């Protein structure tokens, strides 16, 4: 549990935040996002997460549980910038929902015949069910959606997961606790056509969530499970039939101390990506932040276990900020959170020792003639260099270290790219100052121009 001080600190971060967005982890830092469902519509990558927030004033004691007010939607622009499309649905706008319950748990959105259907759980009014599942329809993935007046009859539970099969038949998976159900949907996508059936073949530790996909005629069902002494992990099962029975195949991700483990999987531009959440910003398991990492299927159809990274997905290019603190490798340096009135919220590289470095993989250098760097320094000795691929790799640019007014007085400086570089490379920043010194410069981000 976090201390009040930690809570206020995180609140301060959010209040002062500018919407700084990127494809490094966590994916967005201007609000808390959880349970990310990713979808590709018309070649564009969208994410439909739930959102976590602080309990309303005076109701803190009621909310040791999640406090979830509704949904935003995001799309990936230019390969590395997440656009926030704002509110898709707020809890008090659910036609059949009980007001002020902050119970908007994991959603899903799917396209069928040119229309987008958004499924969400909420606490129903005048009904004993823990959650019911509602649906809305729109011509656009990000709405506005026309919400059905009532929840889907015959469905009671959380975590809607949708599958549209090759024959254009849709299935609604839902569940939570220890049981997962599935029911076929009618053509209108708003009703089920038969009583839901319990999915057979899941491991005893099945907990919640399900994300169904079909690949090479195999149905994959991925879900959060909890085995004794392990906490939440992500597992999967396969079947030849969407409604099962399924055969358990193992884990996709180990426990990463992220509380729950709701996730989704999508193929985007030829690469599979696992979306999940962690509590990177808050340090608190009820204030989560969505993440993404690449995932691979082996030749035999099994899924290789995903190692969570800070680096995440995407390839920054000209004009994108490169958050080097979301590194692939760091040596003789560390990272810390940067907040502040006029600063983007996020992290910085700090405690940069002589010959310390940070490596950030996959940067598209084409067209870059200058590099900007956001820095703060309380001293004026040394330099830092941008190099290709390793700390002794080709020198791309060199920045002398200036006194900026102190270790939290930020300034944007720039340096010329020494000669044109084409293609995508790993970027390495190397810090140089006096031997024995422990702080050359604080570095917030780089930007290719
Ligand atoms: O975010 C609230 C609930 O926690 C989700 O619906 C579950 O899957 C779990 O992530």
Short mmCIF file of C-alpha atoms and ligand atoms in Angstrom, two decimals:
data_model
loop_
_atom_site.label_atom_id
_atom_site.label_comp_id
_atom_site.label_asym_id
_atom_site.label_seq_id
_atom_site.Cartn_x
_atom_site.Cartn_y
_atom_site.Cartn_z
CA UNK A 1 0.00 0.00 0.00
CA UNK A 2 1.32 3.47 -0.76
CA UNK A 3 1.86 6.12 1.85
CA UNK A 4 -0.15 9.36 1.74
CA UNK A 5 3.06 11.12 0.69
CA UNK A 6 3.42 8.79 -2.29
CA UNK A 7 -0.21 9.39 -3.20
CA UNK A 8 0.25 13.17 -3.10
CA UNK A 9 3.46 12.89 -5.08
CA UNK A 10 1.75 10.92 -7.83
CA UNK A 11 -1.23 13.30 -7.74
CA UNK A 12 1.17 16.20 -8.16
CA UNK A 13 2.70 14.50 -11.16
CA UNK A 14 -0.66 14.16 -12.86
CA UNK A 15 -1.86 17.65 -12.00
CA UNK A 16 1.25 19.24 -13.45
CA UNK A 17 1.53 16.96 -16.39
CA UNK A 18 1.57 17.94 -20.01
CA UNK A 19 0.27 15.24 -22.32
CA UNK A 20 3.60 13.69 -23.26
CA UNK A 21 2.98 10.55 -25.27
CA UNK A 22 5.26 8.02 -26.88
CA UNK A 23 5.55 4.35 -27.73
CA UNK A 24 7.92 3.57 -24.94
CA UNK A 25 6.63 2.10 -21.69
CA UNK A 26 4.34 3.15 -20.21
CA UNK A 27 2.54 4.19 -23.37
CA UNK A 28 0.96 7.33 -21.95
CA UNK A 29 1.89 9.32 -18.89
CA UNK A 30 -0.77 12.04 -18.70
CA UNK A 31 -3.39 9.74 -17.13
CA UNK A 32 -3.65 6.25 -15.66
CA UNK A 33 -4.71 3.57 -18.15
CA UNK A 34 -5.27 -0.16 -17.57
CA UNK A 35 -6.61 -3.31 -19.25
CA UNK A 36 -5.50 -2.26 -22.75
CA UNK A 37 -7.35 -3.86 -25.64
CA UNK A 38 -5.47 -3.23 -28.87
CA UNK A 39 -7.07 -3.54 -32.29
CA UNK A 40 -5.96 -2.80 -35.84
CA UNK A 41 -8.69 -1.15 -37.90
CA UNK A 42 -7.90 -0.22 -41.52
CA UNK A 43 -4.20 -0.65 -40.87
CA UNK A 44 -4.22 1.74 -37.92
CA UNK A 45 -3.41 0.66 -34.37
CA UNK A 46 -5.90 1.61 -31.66
CA UNK A 47 -5.91 0.91 -27.94
CA UNK A 48 -9.05 0.83 -25.82
CA UNK A 49 -8.01 0.80 -22.17
CA UNK A 50 -9.94 1.35 -18.99
CA UNK A 51 -8.79 4.19 -16.74
CA UNK A 52 -7.82 4.33 -13.09
CA UNK A 53 -8.22 7.42 -10.97
CA UNK A 54 -8.17 8.69 -7.40
CA UNK A 55 -11.29 8.21 -5.31
CA UNK A 56 -13.56 11.26 -5.20
CA UNK A 57 -13.04 13.49 -2.14
CA UNK A 58 -14.83 12.13 0.91
CA UNK A 59 -15.16 8.62 -0.52
CA UNK A 60 -11.56 7.44 -0.07
CA UNK A 61 -12.52 4.73 2.44
CA UNK A 62 -14.84 3.07 -0.07
CA UNK A 63 -12.03 2.69 -2.58
CA UNK A 64 -9.32 0.36 -1.51
CA UNK A 65 -10.68 -1.22 -4.70
CA UNK A 66 -10.32 0.10 -8.23
CA UNK A 67 -11.79 3.51 -8.94
CA UNK A 68 -12.54 3.48 -12.65
CA UNK A 69 -14.55 6.35 -14.19
CA UNK A 70 -14.75 5.35 -17.86
CA UNK A 71 -12.87 5.02 -21.10
CA UNK A 72 -10.58 6.97 -23.40
CA UNK A 73 -9.38 5.62 -26.76
CA UNK A 74 -5.93 6.04 -28.28
CA UNK A 75 -4.47 5.64 -31.75
CA UNK A 76 -0.86 5.35 -32.82
CA UNK A 77 0.23 8.23 -35.07
CA UNK A 78 3.50 8.30 -37.06
CA UNK A 79 4.68 5.06 -35.50
CA UNK A 80 5.45 6.50 -32.11
CA UNK A 81 2.88 9.00 -30.83
CA UNK A 82 -0.29 7.96 -29.03
CA UNK A 83 -3.18 10.29 -29.78
CA UNK A 84 -5.71 10.54 -26.97
CA UNK A 85 -9.23 10.76 -28.47
CA UNK A 86 -10.71 11.72 -25.10
CA UNK A 87 -13.70 10.20 -23.37
CA UNK A 88 -15.51 7.39 -25.18
CA UNK A 89 -17.86 6.69 -22.30
CA UNK A 90 -18.13 8.03 -18.76
CA UNK A 91 -19.68 5.98 -16.02
CA UNK A 92 -22.69 8.26 -15.44
CA UNK A 93 -23.58 8.09 -19.14
CA UNK A 94 -24.21 4.33 -19.04
CA UNK A 95 -27.98 4.19 -19.74
CA UNK A 96 -28.52 1.15 -17.48
CA UNK A 97 -25.74 1.80 -14.96
CA UNK A 98 -25.82 2.73 -11.31
CA UNK A 99 -24.39 6.25 -10.94
CA UNK A 100 -21.09 7.14 -9.26
CA UNK A 101 -19.91 3.56 -8.81
CA UNK A 102 -16.60 3.92 -10.71
CA UNK A 103 -16.99 0.37 -11.91
CA UNK A 104 -15.97 0.63 -15.56
CA UNK A 105 -13.63 -2.33 -15.82
CA UNK A 106 -11.88 -3.79 -18.87
CA UNK A 107 -13.58 -3.05 -22.26
CA UNK A 108 -13.19 -4.32 -25.84
CA UNK A 109 -14.00 -2.91 -29.27
CA UNK A 110 -14.40 -4.82 -32.52
CA UNK A 111 -15.29 -4.03 -36.13
CA UNK A 112 -17.90 -5.94 -38.09
CA UNK A 113 -19.24 -5.00 -41.54
CA UNK A 114 -17.85 -1.46 -41.30
CA UNK A 115 -19.32 -0.73 -37.87
CA UNK A 116 -17.50 -0.59 -34.57
CA UNK A 117 -18.96 -2.26 -31.49
CA UNK A 118 -17.68 -1.27 -28.05
CA UNK A 119 -18.33 -3.67 -25.13
CA UNK A 120 -17.91 -2.63 -21.52
CA UNK A 121 -18.85 -3.84 -18.04
CA UNK A 122 -20.63 -1.62 -15.52
CA UNK A 123 -22.55 -1.92 -12.27
CA UNK A 124 -26.24 -2.22 -13.19
CA UNK A 125 -28.95 -0.32 -11.33
CA UNK A 126 -31.84 -2.30 -9.81
CA UNK A 127 -29.98 -5.55 -10.35
CA UNK A 128 -27.90 -7.69 -8.02
CA UNK A 129 -25.27 -8.63 -10.57
CA UNK A 130 -21.69 -7.53 -9.82
CA UNK A 131 -21.32 -6.35 -13.42
CA UNK A 132 -23.36 -6.56 -16.61
CA UNK A 133 -21.98 -5.97 -20.07
CA UNK A 134 -23.24 -3.23 -22.37
CA UNK A 135 -22.56 -2.39 -26.01
CA UNK A 136 -22.51 0.69 -28.23
CA UNK A 137 -22.14 1.08 -31.99
CA UNK A 138 -20.40 3.72 -34.08
CA UNK A 139 -19.21 4.41 -37.61
CA UNK A 140 -15.79 5.32 -36.18
CA UNK A 141 -13.49 3.36 -33.87
CA UNK A 142 -13.24 6.32 -31.53
CA UNK A 143 -16.94 7.13 -31.50
CA UNK A 144 -19.27 8.76 -30.86
CA UNK A 145 -21.00 5.49 -29.94
CA UNK A 146 -24.74 5.01 -29.68
CA UNK A 147 -25.14 3.10 -26.42
CA UNK A 148 -27.78 0.41 -26.09
CA UNK A 149 -30.41 1.25 -23.48
CA UNK A 150 -30.03 -2.07 -21.69
CA UNK A 151 -27.19 -4.48 -20.99
CA UNK A 152 -26.83 -7.69 -23.01
CA UNK A 153 -29.50 -10.04 -21.70
CA UNK A 154 -28.19 -13.33 -20.31
CA UNK A 155 -24.66 -12.06 -19.70
CA UNK A 156 -23.38 -11.36 -16.21
CA UNK A 157 -19.68 -10.87 -15.48
CA UNK A 158 -16.62 -8.83 -16.37
CA UNK A 159 -13.94 -8.59 -19.05
CA UNK A 160 -15.69 -8.86 -22.42
CA UNK A 161 -13.33 -10.35 -25.03
CA UNK A 162 -14.55 -10.45 -28.63
CA UNK A 163 -13.67 -12.75 -31.48
CA UNK A 164 -14.87 -12.29 -35.06
CA UNK A 165 -14.32 -15.54 -36.93
CA UNK A 166 -13.53 -15.89 -40.64
CA UNK A 167 -17.18 -16.78 -41.34
CA UNK A 168 -18.18 -13.36 -39.87
CA UNK A 169 -19.67 -14.95 -36.73
CA UNK A 170 -18.80 -13.14 -33.51
CA UNK A 171 -18.29 -14.61 -30.04
CA UNK A 172 -18.42 -12.87 -26.69
CA UNK A 173 -16.12 -14.26 -23.99
CA UNK A 174 -16.60 -12.97 -20.46
CA UNK A 175 -16.00 -14.10 -16.92
CA UNK A 176 -13.81 -13.43 -13.97
CA UNK A 177 -13.37 -15.07 -10.61
CA UNK A 178 -12.53 -18.57 -11.72
CA UNK A 179 -14.83 -19.14 -14.64
CA UNK A 180 -14.78 -18.02 -18.23
CA UNK A 181 -17.84 -18.20 -20.45
CA UNK A 182 -18.50 -17.82 -24.16
CA UNK A 183 -21.61 -17.17 -26.20
CA UNK A 184 -22.13 -16.56 -29.93
CA UNK A 185 -23.47 -13.12 -30.80
CA UNK A 186 -26.37 -12.44 -33.15
CA UNK A 187 -25.69 -10.59 -36.41
CA UNK A 188 -26.70 -7.32 -34.73
CA UNK A 189 -23.86 -7.87 -32.20
CA UNK A 190 -26.18 -6.82 -29.40
CA UNK A 191 -27.67 -10.16 -28.30
CA UNK A 192 -26.36 -13.63 -27.62
CA UNK A 193 -27.89 -16.49 -29.57
CA UNK A 194 -27.57 -19.19 -26.94
CA UNK A 195 -27.00 -19.56 -23.22
CA UNK A 196 -23.30 -18.94 -22.43
CA UNK A 197 -21.22 -22.06 -21.92
CA UNK A 198 -18.38 -22.52 -19.46
CA UNK A 199 -15.02 -22.82 -21.24
CA UNK A 200 -13.47 -26.19 -20.54
CA UNK A 201 -9.77 -26.95 -20.29
CA UNK A 202 -8.47 -23.83 -18.55
CA UNK A 203 -5.94 -24.33 -15.73
CA UNK A 204 -7.13 -24.22 -12.12
CA UNK A 205 -5.41 -20.85 -11.70
CA UNK A 206 -7.57 -19.14 -14.35
CA UNK A 207 -8.47 -15.77 -12.88
CA UNK A 208 -9.91 -13.27 -15.32
CA UNK A 209 -9.74 -11.52 -18.65
CA UNK A 210 -9.63 -13.34 -21.89
CA UNK A 211 -8.38 -12.21 -25.21
CA UNK A 212 -9.33 -14.55 -28.06
CA UNK A 213 -7.46 -14.55 -31.37
CA UNK A 214 -7.39 -16.89 -34.34
CA UNK A 215 -4.12 -17.69 -36.09
CA UNK A 216 -3.61 -20.28 -38.83
CA UNK A 217 -6.98 -21.88 -38.01
CA UNK A 218 -6.10 -22.30 -34.31
CA UNK A 219 -8.09 -20.42 -31.67
CA UNK A 220 -5.91 -18.92 -28.94
CA UNK A 221 -7.42 -17.82 -25.69
CA UNK A 222 -5.12 -15.76 -23.49
CA UNK A 223 -5.99 -14.88 -19.91
CA UNK A 224 -4.67 -13.85 -16.52
CA UNK A 225 -4.00 -16.70 -14.14
CA UNK A 226 -2.75 -16.95 -10.60
CA UNK A 227 -0.81 -20.01 -9.43
CA UNK A 228 0.15 -20.38 -5.77
CA UNK A 229 3.22 -18.26 -4.84
CA UNK A 230 3.43 -16.69 -8.28
CA UNK A 231 0.89 -13.89 -8.36
CA UNK A 232 -0.66 -12.91 -11.65
CA UNK A 233 0.84 -14.28 -14.86
CA UNK A 234 -0.47 -14.34 -18.43
CA UNK A 235 -1.27 -17.74 -19.85
CA UNK A 236 -2.85 -19.20 -22.95
CA UNK A 237 -4.78 -22.17 -24.24
CA UNK A 238 -5.65 -23.31 -27.75
CA UNK A 239 -8.53 -25.05 -29.46
CA UNK A 240 -9.84 -26.00 -32.86
CA UNK A 241 -13.22 -24.59 -31.96
CA UNK A 242 -13.89 -21.04 -30.71
CA UNK A 243 -16.17 -22.36 -27.96
CA UNK A 244 -13.65 -24.96 -26.80
CA UNK A 245 -12.74 -27.21 -25.17
CA UNK A 246 -9.30 -25.58 -24.86
CA UNK A 247 -5.93 -27.08 -24.00
CA UNK A 248 -3.67 -25.12 -21.67
CA UNK A 249 -0.30 -24.28 -23.32
CA UNK A 250 1.65 -22.35 -20.70
CA UNK A 251 2.67 -18.81 -19.85
CA UNK A 252 3.14 -15.77 -22.07
CA UNK A 253 4.47 -13.52 -19.32
CA UNK A 254 5.77 -14.15 -15.84
CA UNK A 255 4.55 -12.23 -12.84
CA UNK A 256 5.93 -8.69 -13.03
CA UNK A 257 4.41 -7.34 -9.81
CA UNK A 258 1.71 -5.54 -11.75
CA UNK A 259 -1.31 -6.54 -9.68
CA UNK A 260 -3.75 -7.79 -12.24
CA UNK A 261 -2.67 -8.88 -15.66
CA UNK A 262 -5.29 -7.89 -18.20
CA UNK A 263 -3.81 -7.75 -21.69
CA UNK A 264 -4.45 -8.09 -25.43
CA UNK A 265 -2.54 -9.25 -28.47
CA UNK A 266 -2.52 -7.78 -31.94
CA UNK A 267 -0.63 -8.20 -35.20
CA UNK A 268 0.47 -4.83 -36.48
CA UNK A 269 2.68 -4.24 -39.52
CA UNK A 270 3.86 -7.85 -39.47
CA UNK A 271 4.75 -7.94 -35.78
CA UNK A 272 2.80 -9.35 -32.87
CA UNK A 273 2.46 -7.06 -29.88
CA UNK A 274 1.36 -7.85 -26.34
CA UNK A 275 -0.38 -4.99 -24.54
CA UNK A 276 -0.51 -5.21 -20.76
CA UNK A 277 -0.30 -2.89 -17.78
CA UNK A 278 1.98 -2.16 -14.89
CA UNK A 279 2.15 0.56 -12.25
CA UNK A 280 5.19 2.39 -13.59
CA UNK A 281 4.08 5.91 -12.64
CA UNK A 282 2.18 5.43 -9.41
CA UNK A 283 3.92 2.51 -7.75
CA UNK A 284 0.40 1.52 -6.67
CA UNK A 285 -1.54 -1.41 -8.09
CA UNK A 286 -4.84 0.48 -8.43
CA UNK A 287 -3.28 3.24 -10.55
CA UNK A 288 -1.97 1.42 -13.57
CA UNK A 289 -0.33 2.41 -16.85
CA UNK A 290 -0.56 0.54 -20.12
CA UNK A 291 2.49 -0.95 -21.75
CA UNK A 292 3.35 -2.88 -24.92
CA UNK A 293 6.12 -5.24 -25.98
CA UNK A 294 6.75 -7.33 -29.06
CA UNK A 295 5.70 -10.99 -28.92
CA UNK A 296 6.60 -13.91 -31.18
CA UNK A 297 4.93 -17.12 -32.21
CA UNK A 298 7.36 -20.00 -32.66
CA UNK A 299 7.19 -22.13 -35.83
CA UNK A 300 5.18 -24.79 -33.99
CA UNK A 301 2.52 -22.24 -33.08
CA UNK A 302 3.47 -21.89 -29.44
CA UNK A 303 4.08 -18.44 -28.00
CA UNK A 304 7.53 -17.39 -26.82
CA UNK A 305 7.44 -15.92 -23.35
CA UNK A 306 7.56 -12.11 -23.46
CA UNK A 307 10.16 -10.24 -21.44
CA UNK A 308 8.71 -6.93 -20.32
CA UNK A 309 10.85 -3.92 -21.26
CA UNK A 310 10.87 -0.20 -20.61
CA UNK A 311 11.70 0.40 -24.27
CA UNK A 312 8.38 -0.94 -25.52
CA UNK A 313 7.49 -0.80 -29.20
CA UNK A 314 7.75 1.62 -32.10
CA UNK A 315 10.53 3.38 -33.97
CA UNK A 316 10.99 7.08 -33.25
CA UNK A 317 11.93 9.20 -36.23
CA UNK A 318 12.43 12.85 -37.13
CA UNK A 319 10.35 15.05 -34.81
CA UNK A 320 9.62 12.37 -32.18
CA UNK A 321 11.02 12.69 -28.70
CA UNK A 322 13.26 9.77 -27.80
CA UNK A 323 12.82 8.98 -24.13
CA UNK A 324 16.24 7.49 -23.56
CA UNK A 325 15.35 6.75 -19.94
CA UNK A 326 13.16 3.94 -21.37
CA UNK A 327 16.39 2.16 -22.19
CA UNK A 328 17.38 -1.29 -23.40
CA UNK A 329 20.65 -1.11 -21.49
CA UNK A 330 22.08 1.26 -18.93
CA UNK A 331 25.52 1.37 -17.33
CA UNK A 332 26.98 3.73 -14.71
CA UNK A 333 23.81 5.84 -14.71
CA UNK A 334 20.26 5.51 -13.39
CA UNK A 335 16.81 6.97 -13.94
CA UNK A 336 14.39 8.98 -11.82
CA UNK A 337 11.00 10.56 -12.29
CA UNK A 338 10.87 14.18 -13.46
CA UNK A 339 7.87 16.28 -12.50
CA UNK A 340 7.48 20.01 -12.36
CA UNK A 341 5.37 22.93 -13.44
CA UNK A 342 6.60 23.26 -17.00
CA UNK A 343 8.19 19.91 -17.60
CA UNK A 344 6.84 16.91 -19.43
CA UNK A 345 6.17 14.21 -16.94
CA UNK A 346 8.23 11.10 -17.33
CA UNK A 347 11.70 10.03 -16.41
CA UNK A 348 15.26 11.27 -16.87
CA UNK A 349 18.66 9.65 -17.04
CA UNK A 350 20.65 10.86 -14.02
CA UNK A 351 23.65 9.94 -11.86
CA UNK A 352 25.63 9.84 -15.09
CA UNK A 353 29.16 8.77 -14.28
CA UNK A 354 32.26 9.02 -16.45
CA UNK A 355 31.81 6.61 -19.40
CA UNK A 356 28.30 5.74 -18.27
CA UNK A 357 25.93 5.05 -21.14
CA UNK A 358 22.37 4.34 -22.03
CA UNK A 359 21.28 2.33 -25.09
CA UNK A 360 17.90 2.86 -26.75
CA UNK A 361 17.11 0.46 -29.60
CA UNK A 362 15.45 1.20 -32.94
CA UNK A 363 15.69 4.85 -33.97
CA UNK A 364 15.10 5.90 -37.58
CA UNK A 365 17.81 8.45 -38.32
CA UNK A 366 16.92 9.29 -41.93
CA UNK A 367 16.97 13.03 -42.66
CA UNK A 368 18.34 14.09 -39.26
CA UNK A 369 20.64 17.12 -39.42
CA UNK A 370 20.45 18.18 -35.78
CA UNK A 371 19.67 16.57 -32.44
CA UNK A 372 17.98 18.43 -29.61
CA UNK A 373 18.54 17.38 -26.01
CA UNK A 374 16.61 18.40 -22.90
CA UNK A 375 19.21 18.69 -20.15
CA UNK A 376 19.82 19.98 -16.64
CA UNK A 377 23.22 20.29 -15.06
CA UNK A 378 24.68 21.73 -11.88
CA UNK A 379 28.22 21.65 -13.25
CA UNK A 380 30.00 22.58 -16.48
CA UNK A 381 32.62 19.92 -17.20
CA UNK A 382 32.57 17.30 -19.92
CA UNK A 383 30.28 16.29 -22.74
CA UNK A 384 27.86 13.65 -23.83
CA UNK A 385 27.86 11.93 -27.16
CA UNK A 386 25.28 10.22 -29.33
CA UNK A 387 26.75 7.13 -30.98
CA UNK A 388 25.44 4.26 -33.09
CA UNK A 389 24.87 0.76 -31.72
CA UNK A 390 27.47 0.65 -28.91
CA UNK A 391 29.41 3.04 -26.68
CA UNK A 392 32.35 2.98 -29.12
CA UNK A 393 30.19 3.08 -32.24
CA UNK A 394 30.13 5.79 -34.90
CA UNK A 395 29.92 9.30 -33.38
CA UNK A 396 26.70 11.00 -34.48
CA UNK A 397 26.71 14.20 -32.39
CA UNK A 398 28.51 15.71 -29.44
CA UNK A 399 27.08 18.03 -26.77
CA UNK A 400 29.34 20.05 -24.44
CA UNK A 401 27.90 20.13 -20.92
CA UNK A 402 26.76 23.58 -19.81
CA UNK A 403 25.68 24.81 -16.37
CA UNK A 404 21.90 25.22 -16.74
CA UNK A 405 21.22 26.72 -13.33
CA UNK A 406 21.10 23.47 -11.37
CA UNK A 407 20.20 19.80 -11.55
CA UNK A 408 16.52 20.55 -12.07
CA UNK A 409 16.83 23.65 -14.26
CA UNK A 410 16.01 22.31 -17.68
CA UNK A 411 17.24 23.69 -20.95
CA UNK A 412 16.96 22.47 -24.56
CA UNK A 413 20.28 22.45 -26.38
CA UNK A 414 21.17 21.17 -29.83
CA UNK A 415 24.11 19.76 -31.77
CA UNK A 416 24.76 19.07 -35.44
CA UNK A 417 24.62 15.56 -36.82
CA UNK A 418 28.21 15.10 -38.05
CA UNK A 419 27.29 13.31 -41.26
CA UNK A 420 23.97 12.03 -42.70
CA UNK A 421 22.84 8.66 -41.36
CA UNK A 422 20.32 6.45 -43.06
CA UNK A 423 18.22 3.65 -41.68
CA UNK A 424 17.25 2.40 -38.26
CA UNK A 425 19.93 1.91 -35.62
CA UNK A 426 20.30 1.53 -31.90
CA UNK A 427 21.19 4.85 -30.30
CA UNK A 428 23.72 5.06 -27.46
CA UNK A 429 24.36 8.14 -25.31
CA UNK A 430 27.79 8.16 -23.64
CA UNK A 431 28.49 10.51 -20.73
CA UNK A 432 31.95 11.98 -20.24
CA UNK A 433 33.17 14.15 -17.39
CA UNK A 434 35.99 13.90 -14.86
CA UNK A 435 36.92 10.45 -13.65
CA UNK A 436 35.34 9.93 -10.24
CA UNK A 437 32.51 12.41 -10.78
CA UNK A 438 29.06 10.94 -10.35
CA UNK A 439 26.84 13.45 -12.19
CA UNK A 440 27.77 14.74 -15.63
CA UNK A 441 24.30 15.84 -16.75
CA UNK A 442 20.62 14.95 -16.34
CA UNK A 443 19.07 13.99 -19.67
CA UNK A 444 15.32 14.02 -20.21
CA UNK A 445 14.96 13.34 -23.93
CA UNK A 446 16.52 13.63 -27.38
CA UNK A 447 14.79 14.72 -30.56
CA UNK A 448 16.02 14.28 -34.12
CA UNK A 449 15.49 17.26 -36.44
O1 LIG B 1 -9.27 -3.30 -14.16
C1 LIG B 1 -10.29 -3.90 -13.41
C2 LIG B 1 -10.21 -5.38 -13.52
O2 LIG B 1 -8.97 -5.82 -13.03
C3 LIG B 1 -10.27 -5.92 -14.92
O3 LIG B 1 -11.54 -5.96 -15.47
C4 LIG B 1 -9.62 -7.24 -14.70
O4 LIG B 1 -9.30 -7.94 -15.84
C5 LIG B 1 -8.45 -6.80 -13.90
O5 LIG B 1 -7.44 -6.22 -14.68
#
